[in-house]
Every structure is written in structure tokens, then in C-alpha cells.
């Protein structure tokens, strides 16, 4: 497996990347990319100027997973807008390879922090289905995973939980923020 620019991987790879968004988010985030048209729009956006868009490609050229990021705060922060691995290939190190690669790509552009929001729309954590006010940070300090929410994956990648936006996706459906420093200190 190697990680390459999705833009250089060809039209078939770009179509596979769109299909992966639908497939990869169907179980826990079905509203995120309900169909190929919506997914293709997001892929095109990820490939547009100034962003980073990388694909993990197998020996046969198939896309195994992909990632995208866009600059915020004058490029000090890069938001990881997409990270997905083919469901049948998860837990084999592909997500780790994509995150490690993204850290390098952000660092070489002078970025200091990678940031992302990871929604909980499917009762995946202890933050779902409860009123997080008046002290969201207290709930956040005691967060527990219920069914494989990706926040634990990001923590293994060295990310810190950096916040929560209550009710971001409807009552009791928060967005969980994670961030990691890639600064050379
Ligand atoms: C999250 C995702 C990208 C992880 O990719 P992956 O290829 O399965 O991850 P890796 O195999 O590289 O895992 C790296 C480590 O994290 C662990 N891990 C992976 N997913 C995990 C999860 N959901 N919960 C807890 N740990 C997890 C692995 O076991 C491994 O641990 P280890 O280093 O102790 O062996 C993948 O599950 C995915 O595409 N999910 C659906 C889409 C999604 O949630 N994207 C993120 C949106 S914010």
C-alpha cells in the first residue's frame, strides 16, 4: 500500500473514493453522504485548490481509504474534513497510515494543528442522548465509548479531545472535537 495524491490516482480512483464515502459512513452516519452524487461533490471539493487530498492505494491501484484537509486560521490549523477506510479493510493500519501521512503533509505546509469534528449521531458515546448543558466539559471529561466511535481511534493517533458542540446534529447528537499538534517545537 502507498499513500498518494488522489488527484494523481486517476478517474477510476476518484470514483472509488466517492463510493467509499457512501459505504464507509452508511452504518453510523447515513445522512452524511446518502448517495454517490453527494459523495462526488465532496470529493470534487476535497480536490479543489489549496486543500490536501490523499489516497491509500493498494498494489492493484484500488483505493483502500482516503483523507482530505483544508486550511483554517491562515493555515495554522488544518481541518481533517474526510478520513475513511474501506469497511472490509478496517483495523489493518490503513487509517493510521493516512493520518501519519496527513500530519507530514500539514507540517510541510507550516501547519501547527490538525483539528476535526467527529459527530455522534448514533448513540455511540456517553455524550449522546443527554443534555450536555450547563457543563459540557464535565460530560466530556467522562466520555465513554459505546460502539466503536472513532474518537478512540484518534486518541490512539495522539489526538486530544478538544471540545464538544452539544446538539450539533439535533437534540442529543453532539459533535466531538479532536486536535493534535504537528508543530516542530
Ligand atoms: C476511523 C477509521 C478511519 C479508522 O481506520 P482503520 O484503518 O480501521 O484504523 P487502524 O487500523 O489504522 O487503527 C489504528 C489503531 O486504532 C484502533 N482503532 C481503529 N478504529 C477504532 C475504533 N473505532 N475504536 C477504537 N480503536 C480503534 C485500531 O485497533 C488500532 O489500534 P492499535 O494501534 O492499538 O492496534 C475507520 O474505522 C473508518 O473509516 N471508519 C468509518 C468512517 C469514520 O468514522 N471516519 C472518521 C470520521 S471523523
CSV table of C-alpha atoms and ligand atoms in Angstrom, one decimal:
chain,number,residue,atom,x,y,z
A,1,UNK,CA,0.0,0.0,0.0
A,2,UNK,CA,1.2,3.6,-0.7
A,3,UNK,CA,-0.4,7.0,0.0
A,4,UNK,CA,-0.6,9.3,-3.0
A,5,UNK,CA,-2.4,12.4,-4.1
A,6,UNK,CA,-5.9,11.4,-5.0
A,7,UNK,CA,-5.7,13.8,-7.9
A,8,UNK,CA,-2.9,11.8,-9.5
A,9,UNK,CA,-4.6,8.4,-9.0
A,10,UNK,CA,-6.9,8.6,-12.0
A,11,UNK,CA,-10.6,8.9,-12.7
A,12,UNK,CA,-11.4,5.4,-11.5
A,13,UNK,CA,-9.8,6.1,-8.2
A,14,UNK,CA,-11.7,9.3,-7.8
A,15,UNK,CA,-15.0,7.4,-8.4
A,16,UNK,CA,-13.9,4.7,-5.9
A,17,UNK,CA,-13.2,7.5,-3.3
A,18,UNK,CA,-16.8,8.8,-3.7
A,19,UNK,CA,-18.2,5.3,-3.3
A,20,UNK,CA,-16.1,4.8,-0.2
A,21,UNK,CA,-17.7,7.8,1.4
A,22,UNK,CA,-21.2,6.4,1.0
A,23,UNK,CA,-20.1,2.9,2.1
A,24,UNK,CA,-17.9,4.0,5.0
A,25,UNK,CA,-20.4,6.3,6.6
A,26,UNK,CA,-23.6,4.3,5.9
A,27,UNK,CA,-23.8,2.5,9.2
A,28,UNK,CA,-23.4,5.3,11.8
A,29,UNK,CA,-23.8,8.5,9.7
A,30,UNK,CA,-26.2,7.6,6.9
A,31,UNK,CA,-27.2,11.3,6.4
A,32,UNK,CA,-23.5,12.3,5.8
A,33,UNK,CA,-23.3,11.0,2.2
A,34,UNK,CA,-26.6,9.4,1.3
A,35,UNK,CA,-25.7,8.8,-2.3
A,36,UNK,CA,-23.0,8.9,-4.9
A,37,UNK,CA,-23.9,12.4,-6.2
A,38,UNK,CA,-23.4,13.9,-2.8
A,39,UNK,CA,-20.2,12.0,-2.3
A,40,UNK,CA,-18.8,13.0,-5.7
A,41,UNK,CA,-19.5,16.7,-4.8
A,42,UNK,CA,-17.4,16.3,-1.6
A,43,UNK,CA,-14.6,14.5,-3.5
A,44,UNK,CA,-14.5,17.4,-6.0
A,45,UNK,CA,-14.4,19.9,-3.2
A,46,UNK,CA,-11.6,18.0,-1.5
A,47,UNK,CA,-9.7,18.1,-4.8
A,48,UNK,CA,-10.1,21.8,-5.2
A,49,UNK,CA,-7.3,24.3,-4.8
A,50,UNK,CA,-5.4,24.8,-1.5
A,51,UNK,CA,-6.6,21.6,0.1
A,52,UNK,CA,-4.8,18.3,0.8
A,53,UNK,CA,-6.4,15.1,-0.6
A,54,UNK,CA,-4.6,11.8,-0.2
A,55,UNK,CA,-5.5,8.2,-1.1
A,56,UNK,CA,-4.2,4.9,0.3
A,57,UNK,CA,-3.8,2.8,-2.8
A,58,UNK,CA,-3.3,-1.0,-3.0
A,59,UNK,CA,-0.9,-2.8,-5.3
A,60,UNK,CA,-3.7,-3.2,-7.8
A,61,UNK,CA,-4.4,0.6,-7.8
A,62,UNK,CA,-7.6,0.2,-5.8
A,63,UNK,CA,-8.4,3.0,-3.3
A,64,UNK,CA,-8.4,1.4,0.2
A,65,UNK,CA,-9.1,4.7,2.0
A,66,UNK,CA,-8.6,8.4,1.7
A,67,UNK,CA,-8.3,11.6,3.6
A,68,UNK,CA,-8.7,15.3,3.0
A,69,UNK,CA,-7.9,18.5,4.9
A,70,UNK,CA,-8.4,22.2,4.4
A,71,UNK,CA,-6.6,25.2,6.0
A,72,UNK,CA,-8.2,27.4,8.6
A,73,UNK,CA,-6.8,30.3,10.7
A,74,UNK,CA,-4.3,31.4,7.9
A,75,UNK,CA,-3.1,27.8,7.6
A,76,UNK,CA,-2.1,27.4,11.3
A,77,UNK,CA,-4.9,24.9,11.6
A,78,UNK,CA,-5.9,22.2,9.1
A,79,UNK,CA,-9.3,20.7,9.4
A,80,UNK,CA,-9.4,17.0,8.6
A,81,UNK,CA,-12.6,17.0,6.6
A,82,UNK,CA,-12.5,13.4,5.4
A,83,UNK,CA,-11.0,10.2,6.7
A,84,UNK,CA,-12.4,6.9,5.6
A,85,UNK,CA,-11.2,3.3,5.2
A,86,UNK,CA,-13.0,0.6,3.2
A,87,UNK,CA,-15.1,-1.2,5.8
A,88,UNK,CA,-13.7,-4.6,5.0
A,89,UNK,CA,-10.2,-3.4,5.4
A,90,UNK,CA,-10.5,-1.5,8.7
A,91,UNK,CA,-8.3,-2.3,11.7
A,92,UNK,CA,-5.4,-3.1,9.5
A,93,UNK,CA,-3.4,0.1,9.9
A,94,UNK,CA,-4.7,2.0,6.8
A,95,UNK,CA,-6.3,4.8,8.9
A,96,UNK,CA,-3.1,5.2,10.9
A,97,UNK,CA,-1.1,5.4,7.6
A,98,UNK,CA,-3.4,8.1,6.3
A,99,UNK,CA,-3.3,10.2,9.5
A,100,UNK,CA,0.5,9.9,9.7
A,101,UNK,CA,0.8,10.9,6.1
A,102,UNK,CA,-1.6,13.9,6.6
A,103,UNK,CA,0.5,15.0,9.6
A,104,UNK,CA,3.5,15.2,7.3
A,105,UNK,CA,1.7,17.0,4.6
A,106,UNK,CA,0.3,19.6,7.0
A,107,UNK,CA,3.7,20.0,8.7
A,108,UNK,CA,5.4,20.7,5.4
A,109,UNK,CA,2.9,23.4,4.7
A,110,UNK,CA,3.7,25.1,8.0
A,111,UNK,CA,0.5,23.9,9.8
A,112,UNK,CA,0.6,23.7,13.6
A,113,UNK,CA,-2.6,21.9,14.5
A,114,UNK,CA,-4.8,19.3,12.9
A,115,UNK,CA,-8.4,19.6,14.0
A,116,UNK,CA,-11.6,17.7,13.3
A,117,UNK,CA,-15.2,17.2,14.4
A,118,UNK,CA,-16.5,13.7,14.8
A,119,UNK,CA,-20.2,13.5,15.1
A,120,UNK,CA,-22.1,11.2,17.4
A,121,UNK,CA,-25.5,10.7,15.7
A,122,UNK,CA,-26.0,7.1,16.7
A,123,UNK,CA,-25.6,6.8,20.4
A,124,UNK,CA,-22.0,5.8,20.0
A,125,UNK,CA,-20.7,7.6,23.1
A,126,UNK,CA,-21.8,8.6,26.6
A,127,UNK,CA,-22.3,12.2,25.2
A,128,UNK,CA,-25.3,11.1,23.1
A,129,UNK,CA,-28.9,11.4,24.2
A,130,UNK,CA,-28.2,13.6,27.2
A,131,UNK,CA,-28.4,17.3,27.9
A,132,UNK,CA,-24.8,18.4,28.0
A,133,UNK,CA,-25.6,21.8,29.4
A,134,UNK,CA,-24.8,23.6,31.7
A,135,UNK,CA,-21.4,22.0,31.8
A,136,UNK,CA,-20.4,20.2,28.5
A,137,UNK,CA,-16.8,19.9,29.6
A,138,UNK,CA,-17.8,17.9,32.6
A,139,UNK,CA,-19.5,15.4,30.4
A,140,UNK,CA,-16.6,15.5,28.0
A,141,UNK,CA,-14.1,14.7,30.8
A,142,UNK,CA,-16.0,11.4,31.5
A,143,UNK,CA,-16.7,10.4,27.8
A,144,UNK,CA,-17.1,6.6,27.3
A,145,UNK,CA,-17.3,4.7,24.0
A,146,UNK,CA,-20.4,2.6,23.5
A,147,UNK,CA,-20.0,1.2,20.0
A,148,UNK,CA,-16.7,2.0,18.3
A,149,UNK,CA,-16.9,5.8,17.9
A,150,UNK,CA,-13.8,7.0,16.1
A,151,UNK,CA,-12.7,9.2,19.0
A,152,UNK,CA,-10.8,6.3,20.4
A,153,UNK,CA,-9.0,5.8,17.1
A,154,UNK,CA,-8.0,9.4,17.1
A,155,UNK,CA,-6.8,9.2,20.7
A,156,UNK,CA,-4.6,6.3,19.6
A,157,UNK,CA,-3.2,8.5,16.9
A,158,UNK,CA,-2.2,11.1,19.5
A,159,UNK,CA,-5.2,13.4,19.2
A,160,UNK,CA,-6.6,15.1,22.3
A,161,UNK,CA,-10.3,15.7,22.8
A,162,UNK,CA,-10.6,19.4,22.5
A,163,UNK,CA,-14.3,20.2,22.8
A,164,UNK,CA,-17.9,19.2,22.2
A,165,UNK,CA,-20.7,21.1,20.4
A,166,UNK,CA,-23.9,20.0,22.0
A,167,UNK,CA,-26.9,19.2,19.8
A,168,UNK,CA,-24.9,19.9,16.6
A,169,UNK,CA,-26.9,17.3,14.7
A,170,UNK,CA,-30.1,17.6,16.6
A,171,UNK,CA,-31.1,17.1,20.2
A,172,UNK,CA,-28.7,14.7,22.0
A,173,UNK,CA,-26.5,14.4,18.9
A,174,UNK,CA,-23.2,16.3,19.5
A,175,UNK,CA,-20.1,16.9,17.5
A,176,UNK,CA,-16.9,15.9,19.3
A,177,UNK,CA,-13.8,18.0,18.5
A,178,UNK,CA,-10.3,16.5,18.4
A,179,UNK,CA,-7.0,18.1,17.8
A,180,UNK,CA,-3.3,17.2,17.5
A,181,UNK,CA,-0.2,19.4,17.4
A,182,UNK,CA,2.1,18.8,14.4
A,183,UNK,CA,4.3,21.7,15.3
A,184,UNK,CA,8.1,21.3,15.4
A,185,UNK,CA,8.7,22.7,18.9
B,1,LIG,C1,-11.9,5.5,11.8
B,1,LIG,C2,-11.2,4.8,10.7
B,1,LIG,C3,-10.7,5.8,9.7
B,1,LIG,C4,-10.0,4.0,11.3
B,1,LIG,O1,-9.3,3.4,10.3
B,1,LIG,P1,-8.6,1.9,10.4
B,1,LIG,O2,-7.8,1.6,9.2
B,1,LIG,O3,-9.6,1.0,10.9
B,1,LIG,O4,-7.6,2.2,11.7
B,1,LIG,P2,-6.3,1.5,12.0
B,1,LIG,O5,-6.4,0.1,11.7
B,1,LIG,O6,-5.1,2.2,11.4
B,1,LIG,O7,-6.2,1.6,13.6
B,1,LIG,C5,-5.2,2.2,14.3
B,1,LIG,C6,-5.5,1.9,15.8
B,1,LIG,O8,-6.7,2.4,16.2
B,1,LIG,C7,-7.6,1.3,16.6
B,1,LIG,N1,-8.9,1.6,16.1
B,1,LIG,C8,-9.4,1.8,14.9
B,1,LIG,N2,-10.7,2.1,14.9
B,1,LIG,C9,-11.1,2.2,16.2
B,1,LIG,C10,-12.3,2.5,16.8
B,1,LIG,N3,-13.4,2.7,16.1
B,1,LIG,N4,-12.3,2.4,18.2
B,1,LIG,C11,-11.2,2.1,18.9
B,1,LIG,N5,-10.0,1.9,18.3
B,1,LIG,C12,-9.9,1.9,17.0
B,1,LIG,C13,-7.0,0.1,16.0
B,1,LIG,O9,-7.4,-1.1,16.6
B,1,LIG,C14,-5.5,0.4,16.0
B,1,LIG,O10,-5.1,0.2,17.4
B,1,LIG,P3,-3.6,-0.4,17.7
B,1,LIG,O11,-2.7,0.6,17.2
B,1,LIG,O12,-3.7,-0.5,19.2
B,1,LIG,O13,-3.6,-1.7,17.0
B,1,LIG,C15,-12.1,3.7,10.0
B,1,LIG,O14,-12.7,2.9,11.0
B,1,LIG,C16,-13.3,4.3,9.2
B,1,LIG,O15,-13.1,4.6,8.0
B,1,LIG,N6,-14.5,4.5,9.9
B,1,LIG,C17,-15.7,4.9,9.2
B,1,LIG,C18,-15.6,6.4,8.9
B,1,LIG,C19,-15.1,7.2,10.0
B,1,LIG,O16,-15.6,7.1,11.2
B,1,LIG,N7,-14.2,8.2,9.8
B,1,LIG,C20,-13.8,9.2,10.7
B,1,LIG,C21,-14.8,10.3,10.8
B,1,LIG,S1,-14.3,11.5,12.0
